[in-house]
Short mmCIF file of C-alpha atoms in Angstrom, two decimals:
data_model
loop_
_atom_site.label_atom_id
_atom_site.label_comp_id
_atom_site.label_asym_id
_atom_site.label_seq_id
_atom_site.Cartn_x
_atom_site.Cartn_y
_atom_site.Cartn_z
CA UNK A 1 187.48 -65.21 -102.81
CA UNK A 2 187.72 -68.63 -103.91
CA UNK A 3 188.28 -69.13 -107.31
CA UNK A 4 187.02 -66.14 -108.93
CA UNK A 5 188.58 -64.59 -112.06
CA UNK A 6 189.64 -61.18 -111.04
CA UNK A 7 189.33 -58.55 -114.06
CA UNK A 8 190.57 -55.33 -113.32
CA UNK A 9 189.69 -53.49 -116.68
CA UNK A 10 188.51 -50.19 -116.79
CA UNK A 11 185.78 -48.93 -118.79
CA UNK A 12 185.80 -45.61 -120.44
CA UNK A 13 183.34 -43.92 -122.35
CA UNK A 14 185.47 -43.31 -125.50
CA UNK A 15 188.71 -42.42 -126.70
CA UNK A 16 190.36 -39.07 -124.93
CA UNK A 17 190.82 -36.14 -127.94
CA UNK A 18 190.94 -32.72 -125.83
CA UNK A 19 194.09 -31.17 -124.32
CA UNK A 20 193.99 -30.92 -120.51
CA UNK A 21 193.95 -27.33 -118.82
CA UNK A 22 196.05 -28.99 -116.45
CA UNK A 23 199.13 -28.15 -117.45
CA UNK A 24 201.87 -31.24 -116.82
CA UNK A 25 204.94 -32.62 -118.33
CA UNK A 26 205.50 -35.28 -120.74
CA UNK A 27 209.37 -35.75 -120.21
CA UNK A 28 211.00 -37.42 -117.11
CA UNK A 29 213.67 -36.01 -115.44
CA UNK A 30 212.56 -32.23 -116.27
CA UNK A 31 211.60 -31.42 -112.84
CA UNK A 32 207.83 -30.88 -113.61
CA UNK A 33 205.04 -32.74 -112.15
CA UNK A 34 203.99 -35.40 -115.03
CA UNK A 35 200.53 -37.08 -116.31
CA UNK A 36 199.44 -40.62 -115.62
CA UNK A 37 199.31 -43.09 -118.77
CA UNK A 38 196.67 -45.54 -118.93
CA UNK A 39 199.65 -47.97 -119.66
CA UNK A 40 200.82 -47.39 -115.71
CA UNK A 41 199.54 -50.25 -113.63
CA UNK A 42 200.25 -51.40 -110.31
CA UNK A 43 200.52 -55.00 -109.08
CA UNK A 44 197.81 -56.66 -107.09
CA UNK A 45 199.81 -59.91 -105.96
CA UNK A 46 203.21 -58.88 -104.44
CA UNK A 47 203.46 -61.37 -102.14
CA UNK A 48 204.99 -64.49 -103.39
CA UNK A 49 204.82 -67.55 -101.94
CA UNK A 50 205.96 -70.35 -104.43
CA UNK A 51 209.30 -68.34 -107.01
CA UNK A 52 208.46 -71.05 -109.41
CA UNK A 53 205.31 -69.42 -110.84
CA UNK A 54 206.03 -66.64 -113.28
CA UNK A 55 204.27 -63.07 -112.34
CA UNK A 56 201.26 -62.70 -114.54
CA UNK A 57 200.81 -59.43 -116.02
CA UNK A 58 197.68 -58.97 -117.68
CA UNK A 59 194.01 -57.42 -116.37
CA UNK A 60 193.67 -60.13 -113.67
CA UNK A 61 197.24 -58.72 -111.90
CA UNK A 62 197.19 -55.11 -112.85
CA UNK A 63 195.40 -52.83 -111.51
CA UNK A 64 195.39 -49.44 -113.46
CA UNK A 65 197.21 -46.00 -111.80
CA UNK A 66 194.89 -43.37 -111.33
CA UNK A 67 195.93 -39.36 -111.83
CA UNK A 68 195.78 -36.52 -114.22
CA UNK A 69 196.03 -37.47 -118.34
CA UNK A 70 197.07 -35.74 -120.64
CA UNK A 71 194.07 -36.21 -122.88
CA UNK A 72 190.53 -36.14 -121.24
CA UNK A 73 187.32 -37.16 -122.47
CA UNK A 74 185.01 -34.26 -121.45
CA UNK A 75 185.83 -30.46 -122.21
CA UNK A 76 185.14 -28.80 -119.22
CA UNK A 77 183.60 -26.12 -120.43
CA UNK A 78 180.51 -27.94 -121.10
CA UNK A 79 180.67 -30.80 -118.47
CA UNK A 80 178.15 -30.49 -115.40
CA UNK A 81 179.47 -32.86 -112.48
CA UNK A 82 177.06 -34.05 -109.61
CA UNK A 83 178.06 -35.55 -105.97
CA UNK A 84 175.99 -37.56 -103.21
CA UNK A 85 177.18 -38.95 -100.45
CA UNK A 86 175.21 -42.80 -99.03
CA UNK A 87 174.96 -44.74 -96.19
CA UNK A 88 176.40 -44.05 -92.49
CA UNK A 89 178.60 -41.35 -91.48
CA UNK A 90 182.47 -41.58 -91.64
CA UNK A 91 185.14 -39.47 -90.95
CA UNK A 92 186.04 -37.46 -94.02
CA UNK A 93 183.13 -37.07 -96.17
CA UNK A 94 183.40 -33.39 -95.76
CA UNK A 95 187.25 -33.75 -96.76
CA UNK A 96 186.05 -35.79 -100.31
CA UNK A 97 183.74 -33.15 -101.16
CA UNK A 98 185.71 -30.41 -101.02
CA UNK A 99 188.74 -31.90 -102.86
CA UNK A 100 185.81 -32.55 -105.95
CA UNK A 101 184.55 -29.64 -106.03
CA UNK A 102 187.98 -27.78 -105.76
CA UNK A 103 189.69 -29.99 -108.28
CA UNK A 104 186.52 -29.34 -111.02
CA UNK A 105 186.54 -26.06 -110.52
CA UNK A 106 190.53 -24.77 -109.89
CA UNK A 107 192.25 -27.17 -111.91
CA UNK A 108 190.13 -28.31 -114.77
CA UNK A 109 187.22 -24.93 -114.99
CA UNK A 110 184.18 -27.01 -114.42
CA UNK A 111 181.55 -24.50 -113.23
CA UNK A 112 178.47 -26.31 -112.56
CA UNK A 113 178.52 -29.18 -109.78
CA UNK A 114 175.49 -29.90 -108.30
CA UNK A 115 175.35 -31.40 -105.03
CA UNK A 116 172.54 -34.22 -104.27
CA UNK A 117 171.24 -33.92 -100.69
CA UNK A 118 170.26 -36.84 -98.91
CA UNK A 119 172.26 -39.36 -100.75
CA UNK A 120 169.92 -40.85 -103.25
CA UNK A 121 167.05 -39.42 -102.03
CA UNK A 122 167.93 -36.57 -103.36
CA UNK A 123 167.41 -37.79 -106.59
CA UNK A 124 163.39 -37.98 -106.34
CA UNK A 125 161.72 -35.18 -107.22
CA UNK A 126 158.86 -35.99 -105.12
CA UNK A 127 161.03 -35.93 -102.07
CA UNK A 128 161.59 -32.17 -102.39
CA UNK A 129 165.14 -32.02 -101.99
CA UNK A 130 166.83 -29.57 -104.31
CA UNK A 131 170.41 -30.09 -105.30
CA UNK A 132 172.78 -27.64 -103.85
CA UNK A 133 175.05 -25.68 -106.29
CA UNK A 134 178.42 -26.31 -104.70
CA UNK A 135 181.70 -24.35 -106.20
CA UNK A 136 184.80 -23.43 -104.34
CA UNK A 137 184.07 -20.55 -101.76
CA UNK A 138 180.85 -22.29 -100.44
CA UNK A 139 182.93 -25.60 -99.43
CA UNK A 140 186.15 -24.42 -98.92
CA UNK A 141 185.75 -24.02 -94.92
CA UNK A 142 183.63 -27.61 -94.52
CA UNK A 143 186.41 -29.90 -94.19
CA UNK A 144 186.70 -28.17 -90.33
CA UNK A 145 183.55 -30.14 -89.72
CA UNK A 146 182.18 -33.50 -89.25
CA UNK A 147 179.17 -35.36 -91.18
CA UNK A 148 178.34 -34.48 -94.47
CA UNK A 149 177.55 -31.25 -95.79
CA UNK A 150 175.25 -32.67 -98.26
CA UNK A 151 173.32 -35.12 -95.81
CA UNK A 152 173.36 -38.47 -96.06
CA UNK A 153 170.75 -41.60 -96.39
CA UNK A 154 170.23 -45.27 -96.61
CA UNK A 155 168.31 -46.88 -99.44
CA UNK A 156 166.95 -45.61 -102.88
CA UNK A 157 169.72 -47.25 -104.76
CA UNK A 158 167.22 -49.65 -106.36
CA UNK A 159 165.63 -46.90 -107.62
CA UNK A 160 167.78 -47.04 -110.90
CA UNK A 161 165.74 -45.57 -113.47
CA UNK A 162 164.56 -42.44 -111.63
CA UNK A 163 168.06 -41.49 -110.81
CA UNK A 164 169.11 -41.77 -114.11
CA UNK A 165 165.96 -39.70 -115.16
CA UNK A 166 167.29 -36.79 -112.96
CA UNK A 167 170.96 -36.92 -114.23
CA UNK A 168 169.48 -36.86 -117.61
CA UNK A 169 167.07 -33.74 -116.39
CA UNK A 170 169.92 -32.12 -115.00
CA UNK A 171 172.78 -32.65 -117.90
CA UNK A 172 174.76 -34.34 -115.40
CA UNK A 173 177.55 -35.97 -117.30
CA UNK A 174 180.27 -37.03 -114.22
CA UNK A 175 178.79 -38.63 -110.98
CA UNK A 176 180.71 -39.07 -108.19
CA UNK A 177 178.85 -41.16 -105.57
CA UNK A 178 180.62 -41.42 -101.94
CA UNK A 179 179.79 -44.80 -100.05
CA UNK A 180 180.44 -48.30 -99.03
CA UNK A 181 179.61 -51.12 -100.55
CA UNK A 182 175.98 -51.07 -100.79
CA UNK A 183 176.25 -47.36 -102.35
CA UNK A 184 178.57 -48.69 -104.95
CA UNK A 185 176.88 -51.20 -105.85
CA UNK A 186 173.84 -49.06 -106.78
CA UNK A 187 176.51 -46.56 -108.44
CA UNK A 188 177.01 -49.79 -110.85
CA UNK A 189 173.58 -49.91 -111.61
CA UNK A 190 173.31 -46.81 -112.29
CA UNK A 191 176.07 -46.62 -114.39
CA UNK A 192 174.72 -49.50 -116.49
CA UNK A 193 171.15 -47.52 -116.96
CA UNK A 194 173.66 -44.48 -118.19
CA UNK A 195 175.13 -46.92 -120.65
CA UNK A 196 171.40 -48.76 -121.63
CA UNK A 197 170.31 -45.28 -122.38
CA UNK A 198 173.20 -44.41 -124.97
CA UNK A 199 174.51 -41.33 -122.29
CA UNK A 200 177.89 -40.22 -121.95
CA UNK A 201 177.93 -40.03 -118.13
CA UNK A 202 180.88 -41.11 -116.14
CA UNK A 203 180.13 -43.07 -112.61
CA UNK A 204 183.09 -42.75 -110.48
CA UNK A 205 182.97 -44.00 -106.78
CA UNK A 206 184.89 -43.16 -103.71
CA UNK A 207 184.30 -45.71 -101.51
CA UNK A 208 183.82 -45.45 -97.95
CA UNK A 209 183.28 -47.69 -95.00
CA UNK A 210 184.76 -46.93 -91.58
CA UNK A 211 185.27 -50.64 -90.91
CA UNK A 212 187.89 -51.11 -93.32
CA UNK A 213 186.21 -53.90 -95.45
CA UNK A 214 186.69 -53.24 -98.54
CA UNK A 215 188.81 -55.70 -101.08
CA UNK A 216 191.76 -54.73 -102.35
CA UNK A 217 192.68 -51.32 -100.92
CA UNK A 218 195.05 -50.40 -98.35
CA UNK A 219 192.77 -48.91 -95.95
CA UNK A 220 189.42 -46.61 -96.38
CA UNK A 221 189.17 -43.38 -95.78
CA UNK A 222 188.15 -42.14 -92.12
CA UNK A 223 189.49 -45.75 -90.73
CA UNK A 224 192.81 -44.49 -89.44
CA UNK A 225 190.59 -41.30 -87.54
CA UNK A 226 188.43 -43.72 -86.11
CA UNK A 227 191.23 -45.92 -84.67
CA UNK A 228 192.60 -42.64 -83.14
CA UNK A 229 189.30 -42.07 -81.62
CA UNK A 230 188.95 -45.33 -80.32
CA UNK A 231 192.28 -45.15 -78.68
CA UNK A 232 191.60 -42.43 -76.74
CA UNK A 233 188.49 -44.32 -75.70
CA UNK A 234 190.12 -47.06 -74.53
CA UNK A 235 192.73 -44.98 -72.82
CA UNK A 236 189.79 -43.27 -71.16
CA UNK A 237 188.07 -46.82 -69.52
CA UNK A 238 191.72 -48.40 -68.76
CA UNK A 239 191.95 -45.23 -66.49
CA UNK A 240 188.57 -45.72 -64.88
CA UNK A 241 189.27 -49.55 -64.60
CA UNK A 242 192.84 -48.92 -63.15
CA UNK A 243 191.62 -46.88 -60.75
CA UNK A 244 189.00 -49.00 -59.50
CA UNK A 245 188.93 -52.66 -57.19
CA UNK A 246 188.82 -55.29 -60.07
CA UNK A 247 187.70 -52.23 -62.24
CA UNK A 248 186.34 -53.68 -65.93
CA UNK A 249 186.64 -51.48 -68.47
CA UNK A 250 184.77 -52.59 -71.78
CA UNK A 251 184.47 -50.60 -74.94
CA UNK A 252 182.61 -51.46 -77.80
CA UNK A 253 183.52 -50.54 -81.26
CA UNK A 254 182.14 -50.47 -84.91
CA UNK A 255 182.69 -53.28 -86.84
CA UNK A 256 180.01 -55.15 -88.17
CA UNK A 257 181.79 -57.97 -89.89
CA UNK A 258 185.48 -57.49 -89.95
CA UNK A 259 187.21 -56.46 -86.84
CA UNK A 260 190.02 -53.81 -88.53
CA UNK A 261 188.82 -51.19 -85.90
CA UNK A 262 188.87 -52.44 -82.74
CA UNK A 263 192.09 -54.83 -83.50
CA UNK A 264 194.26 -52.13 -84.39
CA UNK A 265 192.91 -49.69 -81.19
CA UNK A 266 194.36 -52.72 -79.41
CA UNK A 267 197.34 -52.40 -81.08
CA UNK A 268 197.56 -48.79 -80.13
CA UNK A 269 196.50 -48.43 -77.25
CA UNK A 270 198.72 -51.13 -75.35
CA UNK A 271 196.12 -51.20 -72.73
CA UNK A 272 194.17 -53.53 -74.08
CA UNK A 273 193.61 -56.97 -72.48
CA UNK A 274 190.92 -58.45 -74.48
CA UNK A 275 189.57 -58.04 -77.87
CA UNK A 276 187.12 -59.66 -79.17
CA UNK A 277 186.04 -59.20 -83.09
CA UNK A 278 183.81 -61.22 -85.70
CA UNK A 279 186.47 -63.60 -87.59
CA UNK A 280 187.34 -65.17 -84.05
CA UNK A 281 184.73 -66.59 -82.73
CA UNK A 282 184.50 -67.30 -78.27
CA UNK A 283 182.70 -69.02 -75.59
CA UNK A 284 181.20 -67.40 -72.46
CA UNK A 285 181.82 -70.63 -70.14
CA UNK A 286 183.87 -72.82 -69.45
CA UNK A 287 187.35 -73.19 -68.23
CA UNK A 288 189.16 -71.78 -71.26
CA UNK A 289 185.78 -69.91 -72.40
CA UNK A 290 186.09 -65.58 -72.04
CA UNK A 291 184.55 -65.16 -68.66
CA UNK A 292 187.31 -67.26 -67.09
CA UNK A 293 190.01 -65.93 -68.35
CA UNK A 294 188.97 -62.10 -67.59
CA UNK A 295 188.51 -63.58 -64.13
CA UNK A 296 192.32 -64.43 -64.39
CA UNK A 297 193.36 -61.42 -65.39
CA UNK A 298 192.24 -60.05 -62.51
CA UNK A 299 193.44 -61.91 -60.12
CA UNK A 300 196.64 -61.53 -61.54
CA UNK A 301 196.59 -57.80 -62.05
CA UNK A 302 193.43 -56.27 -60.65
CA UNK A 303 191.71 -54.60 -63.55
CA UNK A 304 191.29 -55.52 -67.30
CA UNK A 305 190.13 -53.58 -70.29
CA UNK A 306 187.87 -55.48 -73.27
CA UNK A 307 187.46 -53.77 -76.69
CA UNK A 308 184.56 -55.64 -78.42
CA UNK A 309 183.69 -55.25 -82.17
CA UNK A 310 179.47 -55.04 -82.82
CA UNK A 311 179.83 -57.75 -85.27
CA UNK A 312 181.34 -60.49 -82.16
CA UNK A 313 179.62 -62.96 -80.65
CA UNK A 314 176.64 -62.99 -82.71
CA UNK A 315 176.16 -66.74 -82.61
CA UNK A 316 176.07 -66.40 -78.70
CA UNK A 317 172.51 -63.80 -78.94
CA UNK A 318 169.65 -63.94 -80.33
CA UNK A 319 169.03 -63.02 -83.83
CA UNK A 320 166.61 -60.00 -84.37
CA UNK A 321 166.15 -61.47 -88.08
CA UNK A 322 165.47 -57.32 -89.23
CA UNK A 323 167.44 -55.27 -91.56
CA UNK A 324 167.57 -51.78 -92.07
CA UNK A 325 167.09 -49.51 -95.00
CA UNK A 326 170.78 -50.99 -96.75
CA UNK A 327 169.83 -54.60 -96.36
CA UNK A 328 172.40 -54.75 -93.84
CA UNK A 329 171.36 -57.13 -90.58
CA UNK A 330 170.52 -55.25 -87.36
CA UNK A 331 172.89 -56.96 -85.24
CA UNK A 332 172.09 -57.92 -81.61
CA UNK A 333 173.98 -55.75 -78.78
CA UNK A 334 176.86 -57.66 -77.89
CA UNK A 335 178.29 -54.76 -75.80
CA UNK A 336 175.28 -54.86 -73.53
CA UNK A 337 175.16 -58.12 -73.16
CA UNK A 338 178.72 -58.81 -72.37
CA UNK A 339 177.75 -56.19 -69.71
CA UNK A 340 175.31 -58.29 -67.99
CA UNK A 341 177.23 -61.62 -68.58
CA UNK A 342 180.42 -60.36 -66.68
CA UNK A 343 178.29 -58.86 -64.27
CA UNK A 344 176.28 -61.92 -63.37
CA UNK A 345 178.96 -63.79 -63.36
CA UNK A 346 180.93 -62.05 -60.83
CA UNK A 347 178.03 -61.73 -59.09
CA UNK A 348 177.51 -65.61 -58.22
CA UNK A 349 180.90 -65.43 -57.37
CA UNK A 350 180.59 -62.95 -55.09
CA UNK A 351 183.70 -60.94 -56.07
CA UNK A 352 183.10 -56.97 -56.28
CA UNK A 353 183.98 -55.86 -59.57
CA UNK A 354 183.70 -51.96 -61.16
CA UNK A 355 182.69 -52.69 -64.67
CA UNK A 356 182.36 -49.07 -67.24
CA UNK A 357 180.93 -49.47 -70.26
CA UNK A 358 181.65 -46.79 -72.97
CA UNK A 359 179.95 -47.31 -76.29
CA UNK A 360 181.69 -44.09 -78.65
CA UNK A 361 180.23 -45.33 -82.25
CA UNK A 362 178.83 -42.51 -83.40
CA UNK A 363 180.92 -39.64 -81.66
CA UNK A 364 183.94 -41.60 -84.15
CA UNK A 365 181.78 -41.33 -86.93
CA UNK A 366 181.02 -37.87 -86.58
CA UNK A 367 184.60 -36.87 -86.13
CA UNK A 368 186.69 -34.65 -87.91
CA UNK A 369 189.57 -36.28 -89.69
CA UNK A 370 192.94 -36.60 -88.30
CA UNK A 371 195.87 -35.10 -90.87
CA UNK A 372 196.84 -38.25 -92.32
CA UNK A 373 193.19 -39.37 -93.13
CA UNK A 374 192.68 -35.04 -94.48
CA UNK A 375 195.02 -36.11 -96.72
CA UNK A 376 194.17 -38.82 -97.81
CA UNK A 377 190.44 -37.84 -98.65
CA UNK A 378 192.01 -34.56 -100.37
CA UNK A 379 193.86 -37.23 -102.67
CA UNK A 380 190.89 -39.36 -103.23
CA UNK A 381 188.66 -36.28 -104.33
CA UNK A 382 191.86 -35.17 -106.86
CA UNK A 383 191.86 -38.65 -108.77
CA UNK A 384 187.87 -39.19 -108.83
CA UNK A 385 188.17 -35.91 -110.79
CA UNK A 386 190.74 -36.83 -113.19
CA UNK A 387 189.49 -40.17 -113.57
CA UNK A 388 185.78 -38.95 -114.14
CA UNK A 389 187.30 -36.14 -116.72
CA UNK A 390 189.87 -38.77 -118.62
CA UNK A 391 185.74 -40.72 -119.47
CA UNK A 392 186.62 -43.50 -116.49
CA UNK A 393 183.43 -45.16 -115.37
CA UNK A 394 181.84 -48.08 -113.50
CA UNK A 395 185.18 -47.48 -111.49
CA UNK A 396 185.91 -46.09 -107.83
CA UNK A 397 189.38 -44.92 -106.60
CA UNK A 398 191.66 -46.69 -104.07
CA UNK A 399 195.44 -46.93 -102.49
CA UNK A 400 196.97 -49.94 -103.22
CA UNK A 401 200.15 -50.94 -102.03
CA UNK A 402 200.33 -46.90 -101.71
CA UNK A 403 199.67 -46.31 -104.69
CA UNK A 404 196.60 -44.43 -106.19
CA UNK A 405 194.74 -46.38 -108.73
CA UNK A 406 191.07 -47.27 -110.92
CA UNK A 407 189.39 -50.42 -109.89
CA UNK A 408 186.35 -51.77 -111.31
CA UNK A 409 183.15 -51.33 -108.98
CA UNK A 410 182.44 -54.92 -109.29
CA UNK A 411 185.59 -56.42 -108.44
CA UNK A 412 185.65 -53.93 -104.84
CA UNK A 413 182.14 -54.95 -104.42
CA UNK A 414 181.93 -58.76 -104.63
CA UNK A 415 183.74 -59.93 -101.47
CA UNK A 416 184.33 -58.50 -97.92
CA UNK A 417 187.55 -57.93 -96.42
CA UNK A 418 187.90 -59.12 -93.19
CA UNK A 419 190.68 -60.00 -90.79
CA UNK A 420 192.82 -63.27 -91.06
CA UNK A 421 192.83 -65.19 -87.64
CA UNK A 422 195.93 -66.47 -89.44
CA UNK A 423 197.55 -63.70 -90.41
CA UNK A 424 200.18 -61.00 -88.78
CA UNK A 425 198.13 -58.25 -87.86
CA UNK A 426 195.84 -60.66 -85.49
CA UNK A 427 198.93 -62.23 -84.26
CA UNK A 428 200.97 -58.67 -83.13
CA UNK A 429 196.99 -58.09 -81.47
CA UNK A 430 197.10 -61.10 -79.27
CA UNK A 431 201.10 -60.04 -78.31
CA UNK A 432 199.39 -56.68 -77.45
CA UNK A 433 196.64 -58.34 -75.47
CA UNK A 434 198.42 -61.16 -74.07
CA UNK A 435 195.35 -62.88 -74.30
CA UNK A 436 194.91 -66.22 -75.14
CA UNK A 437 194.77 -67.72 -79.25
CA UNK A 438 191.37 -69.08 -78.47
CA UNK A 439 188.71 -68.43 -75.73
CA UNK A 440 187.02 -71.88 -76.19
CA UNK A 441 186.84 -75.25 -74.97
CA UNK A 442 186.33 -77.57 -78.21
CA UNK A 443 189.06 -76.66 -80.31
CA UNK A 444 187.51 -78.68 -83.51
CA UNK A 445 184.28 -76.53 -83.05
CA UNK A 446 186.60 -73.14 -83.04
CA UNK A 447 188.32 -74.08 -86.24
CA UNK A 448 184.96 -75.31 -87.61
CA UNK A 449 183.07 -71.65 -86.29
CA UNK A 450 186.26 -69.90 -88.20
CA UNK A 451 185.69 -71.81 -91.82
CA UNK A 452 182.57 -70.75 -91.36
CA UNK A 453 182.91 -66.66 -90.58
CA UNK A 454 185.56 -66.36 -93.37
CA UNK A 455 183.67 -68.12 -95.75
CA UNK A 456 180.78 -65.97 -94.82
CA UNK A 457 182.79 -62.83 -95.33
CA UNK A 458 184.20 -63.43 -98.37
CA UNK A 459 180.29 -64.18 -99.81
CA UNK A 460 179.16 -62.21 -102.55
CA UNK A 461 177.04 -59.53 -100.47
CA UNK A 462 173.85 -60.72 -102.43
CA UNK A 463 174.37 -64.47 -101.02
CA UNK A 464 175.06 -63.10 -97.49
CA UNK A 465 172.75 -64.25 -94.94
CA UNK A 466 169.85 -61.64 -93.80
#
């Protein structure tokens, strides 16, 4: 993140005058659910490496708590709330918009939320895609399904003005936009057009990306389902591989440039023997490169199992130079061509091998969500609402240090997470593996290739390379 002052101020669209119909308590100890005061913060830097600096408590440490106040900014009688939902599928999208729609209508009386199809396509008039009127009975059943019961799009987020034009049409004055970073940063457009134009229309994000890359919060929603589904792919090709002479298995999993995903399905799967993700980068030949070791393994044991993240071993293909829709890259297929590589290279060796490939990317995405991550998403819907009714804006809603809380679109949005080759989690991975630190020959050019990918992914998006 480099030096970047961090600013976690929230804005709000005026001061809060109207009671809330949720009705909380103001007195601790009284054994009644309370409100959230906008004087509750939690603290982004717990960690503390040097005890001689004080603890700085001001809006570049504290990061506002999120939950129901006591005064809100819109009376709901009048308020008109719209959702959309951007970008790829996750796990739990279904989950989010039922928890909005139940919270505006059961706990605060909202009647009218309008749901935008297509993400925001469905904005356009021209595109022909009518809002859906969503309320409590029509969504109550759709968190038993995967997708998105609104559908779902990439691109149109530029469009600024004409999204803004159909809010305005539509009396839409709480937005709730469901997406990764891309999506959100289009929700902060949008939210500045709302504020050019003089309208009292709150912006609230969840955010969602299934690789986990978000700054700041604890995990996104649908990551911990998609682990669990990738687990029980790799516990699928381990038995194939086991089974097998020199069996292979080799699973490739989402993660375009942080490997959260296919790191921690090593971690639970303890069958994993390689894993291979963007912030570490590998070599193909040479004595210490990847195709030697595997050829170790299975000498040793007789079968290995690889878990490969789509965002690895990019500098070792060939660029396609396209993007899609988002801007995002379209990334070469590194799980096809690792395919090929082993195979030829057992081939010229002449040792049999029985190499399965499984690629489960978008049977994860489409997955229903496991309890925790149900939970989870029900929680995020609850404090978009409250947030959205207390006047929040320019804002989405993340766990941090598990704790629910408001965090300024533009802070979440400038800088990637990614995983630290340095850190714990990709240490307890390479215990789980057993594989080696580094699959390369020229150390120097391994730390150099490192700099580089963490410097890359902590980029403002905008300065990324296409």
């Amino acid at each position: 993140m480099g030096n970047d002052k961090l600013d976690f101020t929230i804005d709000t669209l005026g001061p809060c005058t109207i009671a809330s119909p949720i009705k909380l308590s103001t007195v601790p100890g009284d054994m009644t659910a309370r409100y959230v005061s906008d004087d509750s913060y939690v603290i982004n830097q717990v960690n503390v490496f040097d005890t001689s600096k004080p603890i700085v408590l001001d809006s570049s440490n504290l990061m506002q708590k999120a939950g129901p106040r006591e005064k809100i900014y819109f009376d709901p009688t009048h308020a008109k709330a719209g959702i959309c939902t951007c970008g790829g599928l996750c796990p739990g999208l279904n989950d989010v918009i039922r928890a909005i729609v139940r919270c505006l209508n059961t706990r605060y009386g909202v009647k009218t939320v309008k749901g935008y199809r297509f993400g925001y396509h469905g904005f356009f008039a021209e595109e022909g895609y009518e809002p859906i009127e969503l309320d409590r009975y029509l969504i109550d059943e759709i968190h038993k399904i995967g997708g998105t019961y609104l559908g779902t799009s990439r691109g149109g987020g530029q469009r600024v003005e004409e999204i803004v034009d159909c809010l305005e049409r539509d009396g839409i004055n709480m937005l709730f936009i469901i997406g990764g970073d891309g999506t959100q940063r289009g929700s902060y457009d949008i939210a500045c057009e709302v504020e050019k134009r003089g309208l009292k229309c709150a912006v609230v994000g969840v955010p969602k990306t299934v690789d986990n890359d978000l700054m700041f919060i604890d995990r996104s929603f649908g990551f911990e389902t998609a682990v669990q589904r990738a687990k029980e792919a790799v516990a699928a090709v381990h038995m194939e591989a086991a089974s097998q002479i020199n069996g292979i298995g080799l699973v490739k999993l989402m993660g375009r440039e942080a490997g959260f995903i296919a790191t921690e399905a090593a971690l639970a799967s303890h069958e994993t023997n390689f894993c291979l993700i963007p912030e570490v980068p590998f070599e193909m030949e040479g004595d210490k490169g990847f195709l030697a070791c595997l050829e170790r393994r299975l000498a040793k044991r007789g079968h290995a199992v690889i878990v490969v993240s789509e965002g690895a071993g990019q500098d070792l293909l060939t660029s396609t130079g396209a993007t899609d829709a988002s801007g995002n890259k379209k990334l070469a297929d590194i799980g096809v061509f690792l395919k090929s590589e082993i195979e030829k290279y057992f081939k010229a060796k002449n040792i049999e091998i029985n190499l399965k490939y499984i690629d489960p990317s978008y049977q994860v995405r489409a997955s229903v969500t496991t309890a925790a991550d149900s939970i989870y998403c029900e929680r995020l819907g609850n404090n978009a609402v409250h947030a959205a009714m207390a006047g929040k804006t320019k804002c989405v809603i993340g766990l941090v240090h598990d704790k629910f809380v408001h965090l300024p679109i533009k802070a979440v949005t400038a800088h990637r997470n990614a995983v630290d080759p340095t850190g714990s989690l990709w240490r307890d991975a390479l215990d789980a593996t057993g594989q080696p630190t580094l699959m390369i020959n020229d150390i120097e050019k391994a730390k150099a290739k490192m700099a580089a990918a963490v410097a890359e992914a902590q980029k403002k998006p905008s300065e990324q390379k296409k």
